[in-house]
mmCIF file of C-alpha atoms in Angstrom:
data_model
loop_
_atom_site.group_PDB
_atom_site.id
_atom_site.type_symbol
_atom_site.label_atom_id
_atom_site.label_comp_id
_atom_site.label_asym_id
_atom_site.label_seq_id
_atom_site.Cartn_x
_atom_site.Cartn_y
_atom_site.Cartn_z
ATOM 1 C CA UNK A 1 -2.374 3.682 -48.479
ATOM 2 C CA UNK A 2 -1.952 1.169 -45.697
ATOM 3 C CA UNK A 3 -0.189 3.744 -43.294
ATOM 4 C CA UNK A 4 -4.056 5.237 -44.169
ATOM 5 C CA UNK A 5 -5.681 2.936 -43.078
ATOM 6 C CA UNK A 6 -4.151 2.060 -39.979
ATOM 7 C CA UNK A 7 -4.317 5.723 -39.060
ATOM 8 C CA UNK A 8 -8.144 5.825 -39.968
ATOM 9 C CA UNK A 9 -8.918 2.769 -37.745
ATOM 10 C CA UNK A 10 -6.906 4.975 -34.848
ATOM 11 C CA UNK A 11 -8.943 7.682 -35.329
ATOM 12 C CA UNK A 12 -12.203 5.462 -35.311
ATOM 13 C CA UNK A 13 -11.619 3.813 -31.774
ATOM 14 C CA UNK A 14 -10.959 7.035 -30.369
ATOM 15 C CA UNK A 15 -13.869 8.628 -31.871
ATOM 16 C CA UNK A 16 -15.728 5.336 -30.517
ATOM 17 C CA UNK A 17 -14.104 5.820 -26.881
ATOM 18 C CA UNK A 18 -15.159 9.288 -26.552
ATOM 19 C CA UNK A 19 -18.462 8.807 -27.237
ATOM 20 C CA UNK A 20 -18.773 6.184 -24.752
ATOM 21 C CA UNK A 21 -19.552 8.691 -21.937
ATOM 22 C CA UNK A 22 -22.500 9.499 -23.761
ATOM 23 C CA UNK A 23 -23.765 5.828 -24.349
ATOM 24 C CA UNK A 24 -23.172 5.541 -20.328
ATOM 25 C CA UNK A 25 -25.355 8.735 -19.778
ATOM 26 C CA UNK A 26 -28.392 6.793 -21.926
ATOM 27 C CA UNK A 27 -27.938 3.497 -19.731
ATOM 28 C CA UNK A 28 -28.402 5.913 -16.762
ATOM 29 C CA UNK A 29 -30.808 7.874 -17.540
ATOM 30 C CA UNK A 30 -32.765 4.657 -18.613
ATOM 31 C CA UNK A 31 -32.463 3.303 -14.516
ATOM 32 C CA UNK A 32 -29.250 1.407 -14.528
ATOM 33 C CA UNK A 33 -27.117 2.424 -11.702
ATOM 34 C CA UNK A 34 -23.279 3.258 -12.345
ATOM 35 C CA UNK A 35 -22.194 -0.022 -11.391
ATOM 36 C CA UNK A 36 -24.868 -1.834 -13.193
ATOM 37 C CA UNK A 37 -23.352 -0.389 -16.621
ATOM 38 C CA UNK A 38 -19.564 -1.211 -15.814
ATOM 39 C CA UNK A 39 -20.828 -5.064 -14.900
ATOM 40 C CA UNK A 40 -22.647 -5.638 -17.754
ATOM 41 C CA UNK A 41 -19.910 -3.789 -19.820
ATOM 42 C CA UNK A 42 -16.906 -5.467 -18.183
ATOM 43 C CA UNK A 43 -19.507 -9.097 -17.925
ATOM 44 C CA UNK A 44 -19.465 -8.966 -22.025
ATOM 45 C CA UNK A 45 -16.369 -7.796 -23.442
ATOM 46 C CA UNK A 46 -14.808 -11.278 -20.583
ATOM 47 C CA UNK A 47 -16.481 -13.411 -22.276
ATOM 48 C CA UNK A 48 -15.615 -11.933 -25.468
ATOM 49 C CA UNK A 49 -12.182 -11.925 -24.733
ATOM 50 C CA UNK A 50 -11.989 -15.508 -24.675
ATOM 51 C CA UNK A 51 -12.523 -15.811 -28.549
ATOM 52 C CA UNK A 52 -9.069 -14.257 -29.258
ATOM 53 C CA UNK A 53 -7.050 -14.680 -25.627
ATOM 54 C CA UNK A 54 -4.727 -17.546 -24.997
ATOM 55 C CA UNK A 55 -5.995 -20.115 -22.872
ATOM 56 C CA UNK A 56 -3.248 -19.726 -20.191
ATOM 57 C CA UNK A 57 -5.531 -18.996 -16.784
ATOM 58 C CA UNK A 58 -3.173 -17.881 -14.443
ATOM 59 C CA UNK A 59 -0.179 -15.823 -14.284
ATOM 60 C CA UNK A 60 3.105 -17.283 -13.391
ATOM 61 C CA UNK A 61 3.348 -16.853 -9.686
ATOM 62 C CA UNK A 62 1.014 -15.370 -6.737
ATOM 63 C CA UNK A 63 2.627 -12.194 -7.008
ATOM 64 C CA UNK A 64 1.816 -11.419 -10.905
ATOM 65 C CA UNK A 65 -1.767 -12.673 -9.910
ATOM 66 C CA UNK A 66 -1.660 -10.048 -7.058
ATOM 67 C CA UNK A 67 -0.540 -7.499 -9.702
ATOM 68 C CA UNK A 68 -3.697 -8.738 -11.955
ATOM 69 C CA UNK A 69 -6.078 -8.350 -9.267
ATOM 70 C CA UNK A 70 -4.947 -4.919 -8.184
ATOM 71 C CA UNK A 71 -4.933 -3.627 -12.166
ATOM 72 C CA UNK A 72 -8.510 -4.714 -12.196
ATOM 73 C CA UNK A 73 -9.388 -2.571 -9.511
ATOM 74 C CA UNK A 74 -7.427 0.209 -11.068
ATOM 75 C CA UNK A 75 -8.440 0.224 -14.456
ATOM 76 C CA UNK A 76 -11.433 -1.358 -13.836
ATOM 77 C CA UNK A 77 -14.119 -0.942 -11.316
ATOM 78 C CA UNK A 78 -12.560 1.629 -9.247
ATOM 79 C CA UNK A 79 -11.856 3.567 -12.847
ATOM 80 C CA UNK A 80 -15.185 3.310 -14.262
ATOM 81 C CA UNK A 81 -17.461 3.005 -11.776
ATOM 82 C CA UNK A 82 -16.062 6.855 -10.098
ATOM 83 C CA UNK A 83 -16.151 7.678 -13.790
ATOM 84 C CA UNK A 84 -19.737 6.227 -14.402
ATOM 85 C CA UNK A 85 -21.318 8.279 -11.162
ATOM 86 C CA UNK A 86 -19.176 11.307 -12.653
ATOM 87 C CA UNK A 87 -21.029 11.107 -15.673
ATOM 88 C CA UNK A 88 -24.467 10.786 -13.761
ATOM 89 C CA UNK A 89 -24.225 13.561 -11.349
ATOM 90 C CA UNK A 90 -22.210 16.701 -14.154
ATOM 91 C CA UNK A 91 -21.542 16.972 -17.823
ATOM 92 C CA UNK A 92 -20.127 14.217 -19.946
ATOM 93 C CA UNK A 93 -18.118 16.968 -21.983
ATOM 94 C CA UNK A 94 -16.307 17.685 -18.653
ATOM 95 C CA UNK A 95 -16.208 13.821 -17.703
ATOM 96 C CA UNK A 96 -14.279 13.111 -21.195
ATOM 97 C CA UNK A 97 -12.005 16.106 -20.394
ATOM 98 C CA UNK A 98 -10.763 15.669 -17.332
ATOM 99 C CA UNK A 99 -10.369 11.842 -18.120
ATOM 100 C CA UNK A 100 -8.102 13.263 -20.441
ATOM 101 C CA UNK A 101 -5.960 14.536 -18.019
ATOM 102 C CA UNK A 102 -4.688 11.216 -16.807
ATOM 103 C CA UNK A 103 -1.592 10.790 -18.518
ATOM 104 C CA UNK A 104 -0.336 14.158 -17.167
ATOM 105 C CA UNK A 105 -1.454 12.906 -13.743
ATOM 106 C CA UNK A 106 0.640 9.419 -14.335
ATOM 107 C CA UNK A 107 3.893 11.756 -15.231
ATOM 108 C CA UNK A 108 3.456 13.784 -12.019
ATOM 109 C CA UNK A 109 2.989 10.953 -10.308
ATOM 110 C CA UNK A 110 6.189 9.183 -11.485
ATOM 111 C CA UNK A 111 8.086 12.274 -10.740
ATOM 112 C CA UNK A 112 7.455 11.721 -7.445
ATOM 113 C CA UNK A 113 7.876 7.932 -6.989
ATOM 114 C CA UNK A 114 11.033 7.710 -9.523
ATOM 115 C CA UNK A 115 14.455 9.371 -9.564
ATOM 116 C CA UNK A 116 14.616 8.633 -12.979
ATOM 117 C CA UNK A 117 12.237 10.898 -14.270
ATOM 118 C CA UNK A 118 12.707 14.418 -14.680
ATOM 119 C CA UNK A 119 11.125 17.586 -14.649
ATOM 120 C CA UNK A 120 10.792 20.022 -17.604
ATOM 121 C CA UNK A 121 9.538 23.358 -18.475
ATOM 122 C CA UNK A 122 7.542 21.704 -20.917
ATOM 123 C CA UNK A 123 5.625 19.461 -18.167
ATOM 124 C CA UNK A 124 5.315 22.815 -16.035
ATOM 125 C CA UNK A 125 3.692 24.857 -18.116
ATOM 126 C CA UNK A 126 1.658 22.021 -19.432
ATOM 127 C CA UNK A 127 0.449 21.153 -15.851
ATOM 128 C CA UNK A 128 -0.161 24.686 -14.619
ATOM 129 C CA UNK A 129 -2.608 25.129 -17.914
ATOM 130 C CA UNK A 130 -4.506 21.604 -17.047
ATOM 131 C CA UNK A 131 -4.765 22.145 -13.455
ATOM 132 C CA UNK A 132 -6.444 25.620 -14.318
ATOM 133 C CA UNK A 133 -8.312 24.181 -16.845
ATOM 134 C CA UNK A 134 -9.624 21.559 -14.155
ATOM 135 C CA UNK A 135 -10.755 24.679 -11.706
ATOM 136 C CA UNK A 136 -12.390 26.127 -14.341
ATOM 137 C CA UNK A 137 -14.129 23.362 -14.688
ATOM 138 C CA UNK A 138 -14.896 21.705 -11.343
ATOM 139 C CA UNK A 139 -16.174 25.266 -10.620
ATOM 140 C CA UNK A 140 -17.504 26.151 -13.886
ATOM 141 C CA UNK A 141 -19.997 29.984 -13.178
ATOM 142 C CA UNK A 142 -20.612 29.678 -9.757
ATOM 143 C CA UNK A 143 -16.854 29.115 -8.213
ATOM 144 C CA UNK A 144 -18.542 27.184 -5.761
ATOM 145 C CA UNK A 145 -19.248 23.252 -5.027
ATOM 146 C CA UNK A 146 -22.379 21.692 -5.886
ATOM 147 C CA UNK A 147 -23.740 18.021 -7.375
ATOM 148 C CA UNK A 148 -21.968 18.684 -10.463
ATOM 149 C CA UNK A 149 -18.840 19.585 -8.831
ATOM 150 C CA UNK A 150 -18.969 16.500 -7.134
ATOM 151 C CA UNK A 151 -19.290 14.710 -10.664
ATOM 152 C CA UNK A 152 -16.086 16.564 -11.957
ATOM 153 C CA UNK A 153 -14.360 15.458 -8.653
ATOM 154 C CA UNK A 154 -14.941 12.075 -8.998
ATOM 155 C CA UNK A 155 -13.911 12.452 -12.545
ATOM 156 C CA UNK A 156 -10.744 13.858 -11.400
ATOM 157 C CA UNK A 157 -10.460 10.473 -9.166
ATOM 158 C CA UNK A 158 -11.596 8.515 -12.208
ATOM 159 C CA UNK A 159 -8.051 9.896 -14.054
ATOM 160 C CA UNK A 160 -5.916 9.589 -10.725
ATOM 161 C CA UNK A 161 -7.077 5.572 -10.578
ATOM 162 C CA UNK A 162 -6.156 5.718 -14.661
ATOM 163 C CA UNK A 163 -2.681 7.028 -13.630
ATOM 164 C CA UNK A 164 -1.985 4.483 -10.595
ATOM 165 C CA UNK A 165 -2.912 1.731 -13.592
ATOM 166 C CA UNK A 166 -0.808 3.139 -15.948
ATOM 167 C CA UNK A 167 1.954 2.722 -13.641
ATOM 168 C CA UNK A 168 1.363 -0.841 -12.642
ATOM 169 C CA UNK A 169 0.575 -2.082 -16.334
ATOM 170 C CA UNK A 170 4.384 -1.325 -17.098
ATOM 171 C CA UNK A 171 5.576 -3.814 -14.837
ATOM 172 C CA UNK A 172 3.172 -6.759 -16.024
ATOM 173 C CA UNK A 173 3.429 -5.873 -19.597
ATOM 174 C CA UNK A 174 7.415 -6.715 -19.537
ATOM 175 C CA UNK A 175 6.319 -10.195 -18.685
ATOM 176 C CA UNK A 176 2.381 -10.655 -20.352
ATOM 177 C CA UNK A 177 0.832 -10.067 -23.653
ATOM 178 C CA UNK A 178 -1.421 -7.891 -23.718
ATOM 179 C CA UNK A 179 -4.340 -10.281 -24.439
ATOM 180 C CA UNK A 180 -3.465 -11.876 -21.161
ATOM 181 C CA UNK A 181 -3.432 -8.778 -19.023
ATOM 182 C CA UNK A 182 -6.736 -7.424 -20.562
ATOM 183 C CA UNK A 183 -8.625 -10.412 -19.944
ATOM 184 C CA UNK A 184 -7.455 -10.347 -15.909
ATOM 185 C CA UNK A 185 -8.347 -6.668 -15.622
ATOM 186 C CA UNK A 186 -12.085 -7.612 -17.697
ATOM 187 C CA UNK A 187 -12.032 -10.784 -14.625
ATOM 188 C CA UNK A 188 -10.598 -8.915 -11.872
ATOM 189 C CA UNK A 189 -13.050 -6.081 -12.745
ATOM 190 C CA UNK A 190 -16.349 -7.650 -12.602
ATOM 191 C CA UNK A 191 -15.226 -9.786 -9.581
ATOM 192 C CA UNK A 192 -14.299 -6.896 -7.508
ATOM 193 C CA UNK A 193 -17.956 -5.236 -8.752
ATOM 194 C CA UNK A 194 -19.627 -7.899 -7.375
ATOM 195 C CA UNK A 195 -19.558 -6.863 -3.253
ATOM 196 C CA UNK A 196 -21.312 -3.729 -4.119
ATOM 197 C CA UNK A 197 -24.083 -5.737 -4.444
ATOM 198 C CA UNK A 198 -24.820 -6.669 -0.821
ATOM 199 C CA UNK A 199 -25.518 -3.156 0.127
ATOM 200 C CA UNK A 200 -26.819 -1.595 -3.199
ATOM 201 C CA UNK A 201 -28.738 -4.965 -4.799
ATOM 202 C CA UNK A 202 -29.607 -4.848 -8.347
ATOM 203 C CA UNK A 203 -32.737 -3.036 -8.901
ATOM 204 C CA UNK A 204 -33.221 -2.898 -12.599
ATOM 205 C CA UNK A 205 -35.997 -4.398 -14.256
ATOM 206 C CA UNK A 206 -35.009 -7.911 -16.293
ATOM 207 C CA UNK A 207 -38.092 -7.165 -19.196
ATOM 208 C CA UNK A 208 -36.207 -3.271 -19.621
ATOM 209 C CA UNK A 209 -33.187 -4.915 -20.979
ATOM 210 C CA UNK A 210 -35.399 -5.489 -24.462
ATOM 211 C CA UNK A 211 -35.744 -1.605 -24.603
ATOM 212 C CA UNK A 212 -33.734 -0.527 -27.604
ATOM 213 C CA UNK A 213 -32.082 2.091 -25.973
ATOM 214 C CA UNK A 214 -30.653 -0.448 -23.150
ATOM 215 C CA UNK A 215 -29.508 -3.483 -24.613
ATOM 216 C CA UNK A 216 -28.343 -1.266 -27.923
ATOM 217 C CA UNK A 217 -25.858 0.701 -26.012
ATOM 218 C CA UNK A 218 -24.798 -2.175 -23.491
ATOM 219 C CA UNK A 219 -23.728 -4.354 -26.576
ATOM 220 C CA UNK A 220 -22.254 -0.772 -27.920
ATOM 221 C CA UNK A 221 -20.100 -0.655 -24.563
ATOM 222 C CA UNK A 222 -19.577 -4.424 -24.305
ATOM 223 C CA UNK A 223 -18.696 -5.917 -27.409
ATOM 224 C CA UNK A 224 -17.843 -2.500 -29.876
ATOM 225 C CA UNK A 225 -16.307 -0.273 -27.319
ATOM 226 C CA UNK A 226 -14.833 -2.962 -25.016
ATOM 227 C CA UNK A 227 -13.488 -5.774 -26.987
ATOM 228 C CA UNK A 228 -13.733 -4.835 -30.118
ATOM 229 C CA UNK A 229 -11.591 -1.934 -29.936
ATOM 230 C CA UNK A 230 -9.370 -2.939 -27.364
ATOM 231 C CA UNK A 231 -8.476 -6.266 -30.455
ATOM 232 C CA UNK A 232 -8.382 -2.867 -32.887
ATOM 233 C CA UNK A 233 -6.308 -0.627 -31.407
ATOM 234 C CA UNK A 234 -3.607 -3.510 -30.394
ATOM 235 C CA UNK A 235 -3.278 -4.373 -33.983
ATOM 236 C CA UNK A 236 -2.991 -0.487 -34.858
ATOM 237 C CA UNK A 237 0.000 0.080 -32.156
ATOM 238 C CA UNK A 238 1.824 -2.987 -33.689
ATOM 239 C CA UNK A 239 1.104 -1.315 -37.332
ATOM 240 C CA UNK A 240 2.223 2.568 -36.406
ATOM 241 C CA UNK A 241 3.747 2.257 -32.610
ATOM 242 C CA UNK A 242 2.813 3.529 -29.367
ATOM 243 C CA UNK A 243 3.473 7.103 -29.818
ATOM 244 C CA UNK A 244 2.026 7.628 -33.517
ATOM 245 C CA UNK A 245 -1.252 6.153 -32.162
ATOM 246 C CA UNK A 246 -1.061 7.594 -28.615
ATOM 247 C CA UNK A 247 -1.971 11.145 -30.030
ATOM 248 C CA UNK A 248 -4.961 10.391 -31.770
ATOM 249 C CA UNK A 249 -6.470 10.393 -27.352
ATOM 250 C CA UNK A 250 -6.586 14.181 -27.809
ATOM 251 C CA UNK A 251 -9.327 13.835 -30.630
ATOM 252 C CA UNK A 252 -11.601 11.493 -27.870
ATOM 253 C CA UNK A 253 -13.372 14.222 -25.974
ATOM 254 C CA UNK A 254 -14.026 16.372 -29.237
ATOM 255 C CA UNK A 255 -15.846 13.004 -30.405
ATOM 256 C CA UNK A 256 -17.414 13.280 -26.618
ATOM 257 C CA UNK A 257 -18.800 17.333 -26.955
ATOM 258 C CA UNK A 258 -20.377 16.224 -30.684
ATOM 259 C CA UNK A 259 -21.874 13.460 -29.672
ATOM 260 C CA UNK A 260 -23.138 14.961 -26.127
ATOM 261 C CA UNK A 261 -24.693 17.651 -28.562
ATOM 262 C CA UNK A 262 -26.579 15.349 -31.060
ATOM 263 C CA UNK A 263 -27.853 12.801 -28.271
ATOM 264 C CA UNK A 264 -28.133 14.430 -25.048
ATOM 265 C CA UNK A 265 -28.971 18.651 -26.306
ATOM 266 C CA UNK A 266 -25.691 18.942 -24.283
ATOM 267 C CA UNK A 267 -24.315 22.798 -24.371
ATOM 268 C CA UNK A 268 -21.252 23.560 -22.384
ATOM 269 C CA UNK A 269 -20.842 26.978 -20.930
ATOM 270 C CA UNK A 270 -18.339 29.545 -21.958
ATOM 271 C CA UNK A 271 -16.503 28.718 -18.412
ATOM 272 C CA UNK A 272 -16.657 25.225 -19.110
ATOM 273 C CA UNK A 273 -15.137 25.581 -23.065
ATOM 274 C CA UNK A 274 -12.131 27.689 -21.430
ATOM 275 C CA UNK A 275 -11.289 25.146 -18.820
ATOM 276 C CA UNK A 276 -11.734 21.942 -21.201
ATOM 277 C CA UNK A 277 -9.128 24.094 -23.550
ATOM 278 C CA UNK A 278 -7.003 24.303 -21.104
ATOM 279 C CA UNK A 279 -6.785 21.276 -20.669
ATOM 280 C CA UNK A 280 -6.253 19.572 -23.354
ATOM 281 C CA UNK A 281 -3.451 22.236 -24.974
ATOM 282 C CA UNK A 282 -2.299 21.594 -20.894
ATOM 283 C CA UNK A 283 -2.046 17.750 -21.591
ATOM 284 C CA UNK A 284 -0.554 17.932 -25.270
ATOM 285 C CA UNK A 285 2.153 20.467 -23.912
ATOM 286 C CA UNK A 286 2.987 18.539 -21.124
ATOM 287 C CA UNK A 287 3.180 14.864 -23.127
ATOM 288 C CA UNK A 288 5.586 16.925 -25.758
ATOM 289 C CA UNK A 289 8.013 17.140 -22.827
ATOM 290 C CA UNK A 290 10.917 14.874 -23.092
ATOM 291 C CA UNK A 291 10.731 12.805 -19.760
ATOM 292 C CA UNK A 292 12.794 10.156 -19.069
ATOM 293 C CA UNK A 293 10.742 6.402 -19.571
ATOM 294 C CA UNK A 294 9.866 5.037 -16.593
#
């Protein structure tokens, strides 16, 4: 019954982090630029961080601090700022998708940066199925560039700036709780937000933040989605490990294309449904592959 339970409050953050995209979609429509939502997301779940995170400030030498700063950027503003303006300017269902394609993108990336890991037929055909899957959807019915391609392209950035993270994290996780390191990427994220600001200022009205639909899904993002289920799904990875909990990702964007449907009147296009197929059976092929840990 426990195994249960820890499996049920797996599935719940993922079903929470997929419909995310949607919640960011709301904030937009509602006037809040792209960056607007990541700072006040990013500005929250900091300061709810504290609560639980050790009170050590900095890391342990200039270099590790370095390594903070540039994870921040990574898996922070760079990620979900491309990510937020992909979700303004195409569909969220093929925002969530191709997100999804990020941990394919950090294998193929590793492949080329490590000797250690190795190539399989597994990760082949898996990749060859995504990366149709992607032109399927980048080009969706018209097989030609548009605004919305634009959206899925910065997507695809979105899950290339995932990849770069994933990569780093490894190296500052051998030496940093998690706690720690999640804090500095919340810090690091806002702070490298901030210079945005001098040529795009804030333009949001203060007396629209007691809108329902604005502060509702900004405390969603902030506190539920943020911090909240970063705390949860630590605890769940220490209960069932890494790999049990890692494939309940696959079950995000289906949370996404429900929720899109319900909120938004969101209908993806046969050409669409093919390519986000794709890749997802591209991405679950290619993670069965038995690569060497890097």
């Amino acid at each position: 019954m426990r195994n249960l339970f820890y499996h049920s409050m797996a599935l719940l953050v993922v079903v929470i982090w997929g419909v995310t995209f949607v919640n960011t979609r709301v904030l937009i429509t509602a006037g809040l630029n792209p960056q607007d939502v990541f700072l006040l997301r990013f500005a929250m779940a900091y300061i709810c961080i504290w609560t639980i995170s050790p009170r050590q400030i900095f890391s342990k030498n200039v270099k590790d601090e370095i390594l903070m700063c540039l994870l921040g950027i990574l898996g922070g503003s760079l990620y979900f700022v491309t990510e937020n303006y992909a979700v303004k300017f195409t569909s969220v269902n093929d925002v969530s998708f191709i997100a999804n394609i990020s941990p394919l993108l950090t294998v193929i990336i590793a492949l080329m940066l490590y000797k250690t890991v190795k190539c399989s037929w597994m990760l082949v055909v898996g990749s060859v199925m995504a990366l149709v899957g992607l032109g399927f959807v980048i080009f969706k019915d018209h097989f030609q560039l548009n605004l919305q391609s634009l959206g899925d392209l910065l997507a695809l950035a979105s899950a290339t700036s995932w990849a770069f993270y994933s990569l780093l994290i490894k190296k500052a996780a051998d030496r940093y709780s998690s706690l720690f390191i999640t804090r500095k990427v919340f810090f690091y994220g806002v702070l490298s937000i901030l210079p945005i600001y001098f040529f795009e200022p804030w333009s949001f009205p203060v007396e629209n933040f007691l809108k329902p639909e604005v502060w509702g899904n900004l405390v969603f993002l902030g506190v539920i989605a943020s911090f909240l289920c970063f705390a949860l799904w630590s605890w769940v990875v220490a209960k069932l490990g890494a790999l049990k909990t890692a494939n309940y990702i696959y079950v995000s964007p289906i949370a996404t294309v429900i929720a899109s449907i319900i909120v938004l009147n969101d209908h993806m296009t046969l050409t669409s449904f093919i390519g986000c197929a794709l890749i997802l059976g591209g991405v679950i092929i290619a993670n069965r592959a038995k690569n060497i840990d890097f």
